[in-house]
């Protein structure tokens, strides 16, 4: 794992955007794996700016998001569909049909998981997967205990994840209890992975990643088995790492 130490959130976002822009410009029809949450927001702002300035085009880009809640409509401001449109997709020249987010409103959710996997397989590969990490080590919505062999599946969200995400809702009761997520094996098939970690609240998580064992109890640790991961972490996130 290559570790890039940066000062703060701003520097992390700039590094991540520059890394993506460089990679995207090197690849013919790039396939990106995208994350939601607070961590990549700054990077998305910088990508929008770069798109406006003509430094990057999304015309040939295909994207796959990691996850989506079950039971929120696409117009719900807490849905990841809404997030992605609001924070990136509506502001860049990506083509309709080239971005993909699991549909958590399908009646047959199992089938939706299979279809999502199929779409990723048909795209051939994910060139660069962006990841954030939950305090409990989840990646996507793969909670502790998820098999490393998992593919896109439906998950029961843990109390700690619902608690952490309740900051965006009026109360924890409104936070969905289920989600669809790319599986760990699906994520691990990406050619290149960039993990972004910022802030003191992630410091223990990061120390455990860097100093601890690889274990299904701590999903992000699987990244130590991937040969092309770049971790971009700021000083606050690294503050508990020896
Ligand atoms: C979001 C996702 C999650 C988040 C994680 C960290 O698509 O897959 O794994 O990356 O929950 O969230 P933030 O960035 O809000 O701390």
mmCIF file of N, CA, C and O in Angstrom, residues 143 170 196 230:
data_model
loop_
_atom_site.group_PDB
_atom_site.id
_atom_site.type_symbol
_atom_site.label_atom_id
_atom_site.label_comp_id
_atom_site.label_asym_id
_atom_site.label_seq_id
_atom_site.Cartn_x
_atom_site.Cartn_y
_atom_site.Cartn_z
ATOM 1 N N UNK A 143 -20.045 -4.453 6.055
ATOM 2 C CA UNK A 143 -19.832 -4.302 7.491
ATOM 3 C C UNK A 143 -18.893 -5.392 8.010
ATOM 4 O O UNK A 143 -18.662 -6.401 7.328
ATOM 5 N N UNK A 170 -33.076 13.497 9.957
ATOM 6 C CA UNK A 170 -33.669 14.184 11.112
ATOM 7 C C UNK A 170 -33.473 13.387 12.394
ATOM 8 O O UNK A 170 -33.301 13.953 13.469
ATOM 9 N N UNK A 196 -9.315 7.213 0.756
ATOM 10 C CA UNK A 196 -9.167 8.557 1.322
ATOM 11 C C UNK A 196 -9.589 8.531 2.785
ATOM 12 O O UNK A 196 -10.671 8.022 3.116
ATOM 13 N N UNK A 230 -3.498 3.143 -3.150
ATOM 14 C CA UNK A 230 -2.898 4.382 -2.647
ATOM 15 C C UNK A 230 -3.779 4.885 -1.514
ATOM 16 O O UNK A 230 -4.976 5.101 -1.705
#
